[in-house]
Amino acid sequence: MNLGWRRTIRRAMEVASLCLLGIASASGQTEQKAEEVFKNVQVLKGISVNEFMGTMGFFSASLGLNCVDCHISESSGDWGRYADDTALKRTTRRMILMVNNLNKSEFGGRRAVTCYTCHRYTGHPKGVPSLAEQYGTPPPDDPNEIEILGQAPATPTANQVLDKYLQALGGTQRLANLTSFVAKGTYEGYDTDFEKVPVDIFAKTPGQRTTIAHLRIGDSTTTYDGRAGWVASPDKPVPLLTLAGQDLDGLKLEGDLSFPAKIQQALDRWRAGFPKTTIADRDVQVIQGTGAGGSRVKLFFDKESGLLVRVVRYTQTAVGIIPAQTDYSDYRDVAGVKMPFHWTSTWTDGQSTTELSEVQPNVTINAAKFAKPAPAPPPKTAAR
């Protein structure tokens, strides 16, 4: 996405937050439904706000469009105008119903066909084959897209890959000795116009984690207390977003990877047997697990070092599955344990990079750091 697109999305979310403070539930105790927060929702009813926004990201990834391409241009400065009908919105509703009916009648309700099946990041699906694609050089394989074949090649088991990972980090005893840490660094993403801002991370076994990014428009706080998770941020459509199901799986996995001594128990239904693939010209071994909320997770480990280099988590939305990818690098020693000091997260409607500068291991952390955060106040003016 270009910088103008990023700023359009960021401005839209700021406006959303300002306007929705008066109508969204501030308690954050249950998942808010899309039709309770947004106006003129006709087809995508009964899903959570987070799934609704993920569905918008699915449309963006499928058609190569941003918010105001489908909505009117005035909506970027007036949240209420997002409810205005447009020709594209009316077409989208018809397409959702068409695809749902097709999947129901031809594929037994399985989501075999989605927007992306035909659009492939274009607004107008191609009906004529491309000779350039047919006879040209094929694009490199995307490692995220590999799947276990019917006859899986001989590969290490999931437990063997995970055991090598734990040894690469420093061994189970050293990992068990790490019970908490506080980290400082920088964060940049769509919500900062890719300007680096300070970030603080607080983590404690068994998997509690809070991240606070100090944006110019106000602090963005993501918390997992070991059972429940929340996001309180001025750039979200509600001031306090409660996560559940597959969305909660992501926060739980992030907490579990902070203290990976019991990584085998973090997911279940582990599988191995993926074909050979590479990331950044390095061979990786891929295994797959399933989160408590049902989300499918692929983990990519450097074949030589054994370290985790990528996680891809797949989440269901109302119109299809969306991926969320995190790439880890710059592992450094902290109290005898290797920890990544750099990671980049990419999803269908955003990207962010976190880079740590300091990690303090085994420090006392007030339990309040992992309590449900207060709703985010209205966005501050991002003066420069």
Tab-separated table of C-alpha atoms in Angstrom:
chain	number	residue	atom	x	y	z
A	1	MET	CA	0.000	0.000	0.000
A	2	ASN	CA	1.236	3.501	-0.760
A	3	LEU	CA	1.573	6.219	1.861
A	4	GLY	CA	-1.642	7.958	0.768
A	5	TRP	CA	-3.584	4.757	1.249
A	6	ARG	CA	-2.086	4.256	4.703
A	7	ARG	CA	-3.042	7.772	5.741
A	8	THR	CA	-6.566	7.319	4.400
A	9	ILE	CA	-7.015	4.191	6.511
A	10	ARG	CA	-5.482	5.842	9.573
A	11	ARG	CA	-7.667	8.937	9.255
A	12	ALA	CA	-10.750	6.779	8.799
A	13	MET	CA	-10.017	4.911	12.002
A	14	GLU	CA	-9.388	8.125	13.947
A	15	VAL	CA	-12.726	9.508	12.808
A	16	ALA	CA	-14.384	6.201	13.665
A	17	SER	CA	-13.036	6.306	17.188
A	18	LEU	CA	-14.141	9.876	17.812
A	19	CYS	CA	-17.670	9.266	16.583
A	20	LEU	CA	-18.167	5.849	18.107
A	21	LEU	CA	-17.186	6.826	21.628
A	22	GLY	CA	-20.760	7.966	22.107
A	23	ILE	CA	-22.462	4.826	20.774
A	24	ALA	CA	-20.128	1.904	21.443
A	25	SER	CA	-20.200	-0.125	24.617
A	26	ALA	CA	-17.373	0.960	26.873
A	27	SER	CA	-17.624	-2.032	29.182
A	28	GLY	CA	-15.700	-4.309	26.828
A	29	GLN	CA	-17.129	-7.347	28.649
A	30	THR	CA	-18.615	-8.975	25.549
A	31	GLU	CA	-17.822	-8.836	21.863
A	32	GLN	CA	-19.678	-5.942	20.264
A	33	LYS	CA	-21.657	-6.908	17.160
A	34	ALA	CA	-21.126	-5.055	13.908
A	35	GLU	CA	-24.720	-3.842	13.587
A	36	GLU	CA	-24.571	-2.434	17.128
A	37	VAL	CA	-21.640	-0.195	16.256
A	38	PHE	CA	-21.917	0.557	12.530
A	39	LYS	CA	-24.903	1.960	10.662
A	40	ASN	CA	-26.579	0.522	7.574
A	41	VAL	CA	-25.189	-2.998	8.031
A	42	GLN	CA	-27.481	-5.169	5.919
A	43	VAL	CA	-25.721	-8.438	5.124
A	44	LEU	CA	-22.820	-8.772	7.570
A	45	LYS	CA	-24.966	-8.929	10.728
A	46	GLY	CA	-24.286	-11.066	13.765
A	47	ILE	CA	-20.472	-10.940	13.571
A	48	SER	CA	-18.112	-9.172	15.946
A	49	VAL	CA	-16.641	-5.749	15.267
A	50	ASN	CA	-13.204	-7.324	14.896
A	51	GLU	CA	-14.481	-9.876	12.376
A	52	PHE	CA	-16.292	-7.085	10.528
A	53	MET	CA	-13.039	-5.130	10.208
A	54	GLY	CA	-11.250	-8.316	9.161
A	55	THR	CA	-13.899	-8.776	6.471
A	56	MET	CA	-13.169	-5.256	5.212
A	57	GLY	CA	-9.510	-6.255	5.071
A	58	PHE	CA	-10.459	-9.344	3.075
A	59	PHE	CA	-12.237	-7.138	0.519
A	60	SER	CA	-9.191	-4.860	0.345
A	61	ALA	CA	-6.799	-7.781	-0.157
A	62	SER	CA	-9.051	-9.355	-2.792
A	63	LEU	CA	-9.787	-6.288	-4.902
A	64	GLY	CA	-6.804	-3.994	-4.250
A	65	LEU	CA	-9.070	-1.212	-2.958
A	66	ASN	CA	-8.941	0.988	0.135
A	67	CYS	CA	-11.723	2.374	2.344
A	68	VAL	CA	-12.805	5.330	0.220
A	69	ASP	CA	-12.713	3.365	-3.021
A	70	CYS	CA	-15.883	1.580	-1.940
A	71	HIS	CA	-17.220	4.271	0.379
A	72	ILE	CA	-17.561	7.921	-0.577
A	73	SER	CA	-14.487	10.157	-0.350
A	74	GLU	CA	-16.144	12.363	2.306
A	75	SER	CA	-16.226	9.402	4.698
A	76	SER	CA	-12.517	9.820	5.475
A	77	GLY	CA	-13.420	12.969	7.427
A	78	ASP	CA	-16.917	12.045	8.630
A	79	TRP	CA	-17.512	8.574	10.033
A	80	GLY	CA	-21.250	8.851	9.573
A	81	ARG	CA	-20.791	9.015	5.814
A	82	TYR	CA	-19.428	5.456	5.768
A	83	ALA	CA	-23.071	4.390	6.099
A	84	ASP	CA	-23.961	6.072	2.783
A	85	ASP	CA	-24.837	3.621	0.053
A	86	THR	CA	-22.738	3.479	-3.105
A	87	ALA	CA	-22.925	1.382	-6.237
A	88	LEU	CA	-19.910	-0.650	-5.111
A	89	LYS	CA	-21.452	-1.355	-1.707
A	90	ARG	CA	-24.668	-2.548	-3.338
A	91	THR	CA	-22.682	-4.744	-5.709
A	92	THR	CA	-20.687	-6.144	-2.782
A	93	ARG	CA	-23.855	-7.178	-0.965
A	94	ARG	CA	-25.066	-9.023	-4.062
A	95	MET	CA	-21.690	-10.687	-4.494
A	96	ILE	CA	-21.640	-11.879	-0.869
A	97	LEU	CA	-25.062	-13.483	-1.301
A	98	MET	CA	-24.062	-14.964	-4.672
A	99	VAL	CA	-20.882	-16.536	-3.290
A	100	ASN	CA	-22.689	-17.823	-0.177
A	101	ASN	CA	-25.367	-19.449	-2.341
A	102	LEU	CA	-22.735	-20.956	-4.653
A	103	ASN	CA	-20.811	-22.468	-1.773
A	104	LYS	CA	-24.024	-23.791	-0.228
A	105	SER	CA	-25.419	-25.339	-3.398
A	106	GLU	CA	-22.217	-26.661	-4.978
A	107	PHE	CA	-19.774	-27.263	-2.113
A	108	GLY	CA	-21.960	-28.355	0.772
A	109	GLY	CA	-21.550	-25.054	2.585
A	110	ARG	CA	-17.743	-25.258	2.555
A	111	ARG	CA	-16.163	-21.895	1.726
A	112	ALA	CA	-14.494	-23.080	-1.483
A	113	VAL	CA	-15.129	-19.871	-3.450
A	114	THR	CA	-14.401	-16.367	-2.146
A	115	CYS	CA	-13.919	-12.871	-3.540
A	116	TYR	CA	-10.226	-13.620	-4.015
A	117	THR	CA	-10.942	-16.735	-6.087
A	118	CYS	CA	-11.843	-14.551	-9.075
A	119	HIS	CA	-10.561	-11.053	-8.315
A	120	ARG	CA	-6.931	-11.841	-7.375
A	121	TYR	CA	-6.207	-8.262	-6.219
A	122	THR	CA	-8.020	-6.622	-9.143
A	123	GLY	CA	-11.306	-4.790	-9.270
A	124	HIS	CA	-12.321	-6.571	-12.463
A	125	PRO	CA	-11.789	-10.352	-12.706
A	126	LYS	CA	-10.081	-11.473	-15.897
A	127	GLY	CA	-12.069	-13.655	-18.260
A	128	VAL	CA	-9.384	-14.232	-20.870
A	129	PRO	CA	-6.240	-16.302	-20.164
A	130	SER	CA	-2.917	-14.473	-20.214
A	131	LEU	CA	-0.342	-15.881	-22.607
A	132	ALA	CA	2.363	-13.959	-20.740
A	133	GLU	CA	1.476	-15.842	-17.561
A	134	GLN	CA	1.166	-19.145	-19.395
A	135	TYR	CA	4.536	-18.978	-21.136
A	136	GLY	CA	6.413	-16.559	-18.894
A	137	THR	CA	8.550	-17.256	-15.858
A	138	PRO	CA	6.316	-18.456	-13.010
A	139	PRO	CA	6.415	-16.337	-9.856
A	140	PRO	CA	8.325	-17.738	-6.881
A	141	ASP	CA	6.325	-19.968	-4.569
A	142	ASP	CA	4.864	-18.292	-1.496
A	143	PRO	CA	5.994	-20.352	1.532
A	144	ASN	CA	2.757	-19.416	3.324
A	145	GLU	CA	0.739	-21.276	0.691
A	146	ILE	CA	2.365	-24.696	0.971
A	147	GLU	CA	0.179	-27.438	2.392
A	148	ILE	CA	0.700	-31.033	3.477
A	149	LEU	CA	0.392	-33.279	0.445
A	150	GLY	CA	-1.534	-36.529	0.274
A	151	GLN	CA	1.736	-38.422	0.448
A	152	ALA	CA	3.776	-36.313	2.841
A	153	PRO	CA	7.556	-36.419	2.440
A	154	ALA	CA	9.687	-37.839	5.216
A	155	THR	CA	10.225	-34.934	7.597
A	156	PRO	CA	10.919	-34.532	11.312
A	157	THR	CA	7.837	-34.787	13.516
A	158	ALA	CA	6.329	-31.663	15.073
A	159	ASN	CA	7.757	-32.645	18.462
A	160	GLN	CA	11.226	-33.053	16.977
A	161	VAL	CA	11.067	-29.604	15.377
A	162	LEU	CA	9.828	-28.049	18.621
A	163	ASP	CA	12.503	-29.823	20.689
A	164	LYS	CA	15.195	-28.418	18.379
A	165	TYR	CA	13.615	-24.957	18.747
A	166	LEU	CA	13.736	-25.131	22.546
A	167	GLN	CA	17.372	-26.210	22.467
A	168	ALA	CA	18.214	-23.384	20.051
A	169	LEU	CA	16.675	-20.892	22.479
A	170	GLY	CA	18.882	-22.099	25.333
A	171	GLY	CA	17.330	-25.327	26.605
A	172	THR	CA	14.294	-26.109	28.727
A	173	GLN	CA	15.988	-25.340	32.072
A	174	ARG	CA	17.052	-21.832	31.095
A	175	LEU	CA	13.656	-21.215	29.539
A	176	ALA	CA	11.967	-22.320	32.773
A	177	ASN	CA	14.140	-19.883	34.722
A	178	LEU	CA	12.774	-16.937	32.705
A	179	THR	CA	9.511	-15.997	34.429
A	180	SER	CA	9.007	-12.367	33.414
A	181	PHE	CA	10.480	-9.509	31.435
A	182	VAL	CA	9.993	-5.852	30.694
A	183	ALA	CA	11.079	-4.569	27.299
A	184	LYS	CA	11.438	-1.165	25.666
A	185	GLY	CA	11.879	-0.264	22.028
A	186	THR	CA	10.192	1.326	19.055
A	187	TYR	CA	7.007	0.598	17.141
A	188	GLU	CA	5.980	1.765	13.685
A	189	GLY	CA	3.018	0.963	11.499
A	190	TYR	CA	0.015	2.234	9.593
A	191	ASP	CA	-1.298	3.800	12.803
A	192	THR	CA	1.887	5.915	13.096
A	193	ASP	CA	2.315	6.727	9.387
A	194	PHE	CA	5.386	4.500	9.829
A	195	GLU	CA	6.971	6.954	12.230
A	196	LYS	CA	8.844	5.186	15.040
A	197	VAL	CA	7.244	5.691	18.457
A	198	PRO	CA	8.176	4.277	21.895
A	199	VAL	CA	6.754	0.898	22.935
A	200	ASP	CA	6.716	-0.907	26.285
A	201	ILE	CA	6.118	-4.645	26.713
A	202	PHE	CA	5.336	-6.399	29.998
A	203	ALA	CA	5.272	-10.202	30.088
A	204	LYS	CA	4.935	-12.780	32.836
A	205	THR	CA	4.434	-16.539	32.989
A	206	PRO	CA	2.243	-18.342	32.218
A	207	GLY	CA	1.695	-16.262	29.076
A	208	GLN	CA	0.431	-12.903	30.337
A	209	ARG	CA	1.464	-10.025	28.103
A	210	THR	CA	0.704	-6.322	27.667
A	211	THR	CA	2.040	-4.127	24.878
A	212	ILE	CA	1.684	-0.331	25.021
A	213	ALA	CA	2.593	1.648	21.900
A	214	HIS	CA	2.754	5.373	22.604
A	215	LEU	CA	1.170	6.805	19.446
A	216	ARG	CA	0.942	10.538	18.813
A	217	ILE	CA	-2.864	10.232	18.950
A	218	GLY	CA	-2.782	8.343	22.271
A	219	ASP	CA	-1.586	5.066	23.775
A	220	SER	CA	-2.543	1.805	22.080
A	221	THR	CA	-2.742	-1.019	24.642
A	222	THR	CA	-3.076	-4.733	23.902
A	223	THR	CA	-3.482	-7.014	26.929
A	224	TYR	CA	-3.799	-10.755	27.490
A	225	ASP	CA	-4.249	-11.774	31.127
A	226	GLY	CA	-3.885	-15.507	30.563
A	227	ARG	CA	-7.592	-16.035	29.824
A	228	ALA	CA	-9.085	-12.909	28.229
A	229	GLY	CA	-7.773	-10.276	25.852
A	230	TRP	CA	-8.506	-6.659	24.966
A	231	VAL	CA	-7.344	-3.857	22.712
A	232	ALA	CA	-7.775	-0.245	23.865
A	233	SER	CA	-6.583	2.069	21.118
A	234	PRO	CA	-7.622	5.434	19.671
A	235	ASP	CA	-7.343	4.040	16.127
A	236	LYS	CA	-9.860	1.205	16.652
A	237	PRO	CA	-13.584	1.396	15.825
A	238	VAL	CA	-14.484	1.068	19.515
A	239	PRO	CA	-12.527	2.456	22.494
A	240	LEU	CA	-12.206	-0.978	24.117
A	241	LEU	CA	-12.313	-4.085	21.950
A	242	THR	CA	-12.847	-7.463	23.616
A	243	LEU	CA	-11.359	-10.381	21.691
A	244	ALA	CA	-12.710	-13.922	21.620
A	245	GLY	CA	-12.489	-17.105	19.588
A	246	GLN	CA	-9.915	-17.101	16.816
A	247	ASP	CA	-8.996	-13.452	17.479
A	248	LEU	CA	-8.118	-14.375	21.065
A	249	ASP	CA	-5.975	-17.238	19.747
A	250	GLY	CA	-3.551	-14.654	18.368
A	251	LEU	CA	-3.014	-12.935	21.727
A	252	LYS	CA	-2.698	-16.252	23.533
A	253	LEU	CA	-0.066	-17.500	21.081
A	254	GLU	CA	1.890	-14.251	21.437
A	255	GLY	CA	1.904	-14.761	25.203
A	256	ASP	CA	2.896	-18.424	24.914
A	257	LEU	CA	5.783	-17.586	22.563
A	258	SER	CA	7.054	-15.089	25.143
A	259	PHE	CA	7.764	-18.088	27.419
A	260	PRO	CA	8.014	-21.033	25.021
A	261	ALA	CA	9.139	-23.719	27.490
A	262	LYS	CA	5.691	-25.345	27.109
A	263	ILE	CA	5.179	-24.538	23.439
A	264	GLN	CA	3.917	-28.091	22.794
A	265	GLN	CA	0.849	-27.304	24.919
A	266	ALA	CA	0.217	-23.893	23.306
A	267	LEU	CA	-1.558	-25.505	20.338
A	268	ASP	CA	-3.044	-28.901	19.643
A	269	ARG	CA	-3.510	-31.159	16.602
A	270	TRP	CA	0.137	-30.687	15.634
A	271	ARG	CA	1.011	-31.767	12.096
A	272	ALA	CA	4.213	-32.076	10.083
A	273	GLY	CA	5.004	-33.261	6.555
A	274	PHE	CA	5.042	-30.006	4.601
A	275	PRO	CA	7.039	-29.837	1.354
A	276	LYS	CA	10.427	-28.141	1.337
A	277	THR	CA	10.344	-24.344	1.173
A	278	THR	CA	12.504	-21.317	1.891
A	279	ILE	CA	12.204	-17.869	3.468
A	280	ALA	CA	14.786	-15.256	2.470
A	281	ASP	CA	16.755	-17.974	0.656
A	282	ARG	CA	17.074	-20.089	3.796
A	283	ASP	CA	15.550	-23.544	4.185
A	284	VAL	CA	12.758	-23.702	6.741
A	285	GLN	CA	10.832	-26.507	8.391
A	286	VAL	CA	7.083	-25.984	8.703
A	287	ILE	CA	4.688	-27.468	11.238
A	288	GLN	CA	1.066	-26.680	11.976
A	289	GLY	CA	-1.119	-26.523	15.083
A	290	THR	CA	-4.616	-25.424	16.033
A	291	GLY	CA	-5.544	-22.818	18.624
A	292	ALA	CA	-8.222	-23.198	21.294
A	293	GLY	CA	-10.523	-20.951	19.256
A	294	GLY	CA	-10.068	-23.065	16.135
A	295	SER	CA	-7.556	-20.938	14.230
A	296	ARG	CA	-4.988	-22.781	12.124
A	297	VAL	CA	-1.368	-21.765	12.767
A	298	LYS	CA	1.758	-22.481	10.714
A	299	LEU	CA	5.167	-22.096	12.327
A	300	PHE	CA	8.321	-21.773	10.196
A	301	PHE	CA	11.680	-22.696	11.759
A	302	ASP	CA	15.104	-22.077	10.248
A	303	LYS	CA	16.310	-25.550	9.323
A	304	GLU	CA	19.910	-24.882	10.351
A	305	SER	CA	19.528	-22.843	13.547
A	306	GLY	CA	16.169	-24.217	14.684
A	307	LEU	CA	14.908	-20.718	15.537
A	308	LEU	CA	11.362	-19.574	14.778
A	309	VAL	CA	11.371	-17.142	11.845
A	310	ARG	CA	7.671	-16.860	10.942
A	311	VAL	CA	4.198	-17.534	12.291
A	312	VAL	CA	1.113	-17.389	10.061
A	313	ARG	CA	-2.298	-17.569	11.712
A	314	TYR	CA	-5.507	-18.023	9.709
A	315	THR	CA	-8.779	-16.495	10.917
A	316	GLN	CA	-12.278	-17.019	9.570
A	317	THR	CA	-14.325	-13.983	8.506
A	318	ALA	CA	-17.819	-13.698	7.066
A	319	VAL	CA	-16.461	-13.946	3.516
A	320	GLY	CA	-13.260	-15.970	3.766
A	321	ILE	CA	-10.080	-16.762	5.643
A	322	ILE	CA	-7.557	-13.997	6.317
A	323	PRO	CA	-3.893	-14.577	7.192
A	324	ALA	CA	-1.884	-12.724	9.818
A	325	GLN	CA	1.895	-13.100	9.562
A	326	THR	CA	4.682	-12.293	12.021
A	327	ASP	CA	8.350	-12.516	11.007
A	328	TYR	CA	10.980	-12.780	13.764
A	329	SER	CA	14.679	-11.892	13.547
A	330	ASP	CA	17.665	-10.466	15.441
A	331	TYR	CA	17.732	-13.068	18.223
A	332	ARG	CA	19.814	-11.971	21.218
A	333	ASP	CA	20.776	-13.512	24.525
A	334	VAL	CA	18.672	-12.491	27.548
A	335	ALA	CA	19.493	-14.313	30.789
A	336	GLY	CA	20.761	-17.276	28.781
A	337	VAL	CA	17.690	-17.377	26.537
A	338	LYS	CA	17.586	-16.234	22.914
A	339	MET	CA	14.800	-13.718	22.248
A	340	PRO	CA	13.840	-11.961	18.995
A	341	PHE	CA	14.523	-8.227	19.181
A	342	HIS	CA	12.825	-7.485	15.863
A	343	TRP	CA	9.508	-8.604	14.419
A	344	THR	CA	7.187	-7.440	11.664
A	345	SER	CA	3.466	-8.205	11.730
A	346	THR	CA	1.459	-8.109	8.501
A	347	TRP	CA	-2.276	-8.568	8.055
A	348	THR	CA	-4.876	-7.685	5.428
A	349	ASP	CA	-5.405	-4.108	6.568
A	350	GLY	CA	-2.132	-3.158	8.209
A	351	GLN	CA	1.516	-3.768	8.994
A	352	SER	CA	3.741	-2.910	11.945
A	353	THR	CA	7.339	-3.399	13.035
A	354	THR	CA	8.618	-3.638	16.608
A	355	GLU	CA	12.305	-3.330	17.461
A	356	LEU	CA	13.517	-3.807	21.021
A	357	SER	CA	16.425	-1.886	22.486
A	358	GLU	CA	16.324	-3.165	26.064
A	359	VAL	CA	14.978	-6.244	27.870
A	360	GLN	CA	15.047	-6.664	31.669
A	361	PRO	CA	14.519	-10.318	32.668
A	362	ASN	CA	12.895	-11.694	35.834
A	363	VAL	CA	11.612	-8.403	37.208
A	364	THR	CA	8.604	-7.894	39.466
A	365	ILE	CA	5.586	-6.682	37.487
A	366	ASN	CA	2.467	-5.288	39.137
A	367	ALA	CA	-0.546	-7.511	38.423
A	368	ALA	CA	-2.457	-4.398	37.350
A	369	LYS	CA	-0.384	-4.350	34.165
A	370	PHE	CA	-2.357	-7.384	32.972
A	371	ALA	CA	-5.801	-6.190	34.031
A	372	LYS	CA	-8.448	-5.136	31.524
A	373	PRO	CA	-7.351	-1.710	30.232
A	374	ALA	CA	-9.521	1.371	30.437
A	375	PRO	CA	-11.267	2.405	27.204
A	376	ALA	CA	-9.049	4.568	25.025
A	377	PRO	CA	-9.900	8.293	25.127
A	378	PRO	CA	-10.636	10.202	21.918
A	379	PRO	CA	-7.618	10.529	19.608
A	380	LYS	CA	-5.334	13.442	20.343
A	381	THR	CA	-4.349	15.752	17.531
A	382	ALA	CA	-1.184	14.295	16.021
A	383	ALA	CA	0.787	17.530	16.017
A	384	ARG	CA	4.192	17.459	14.361
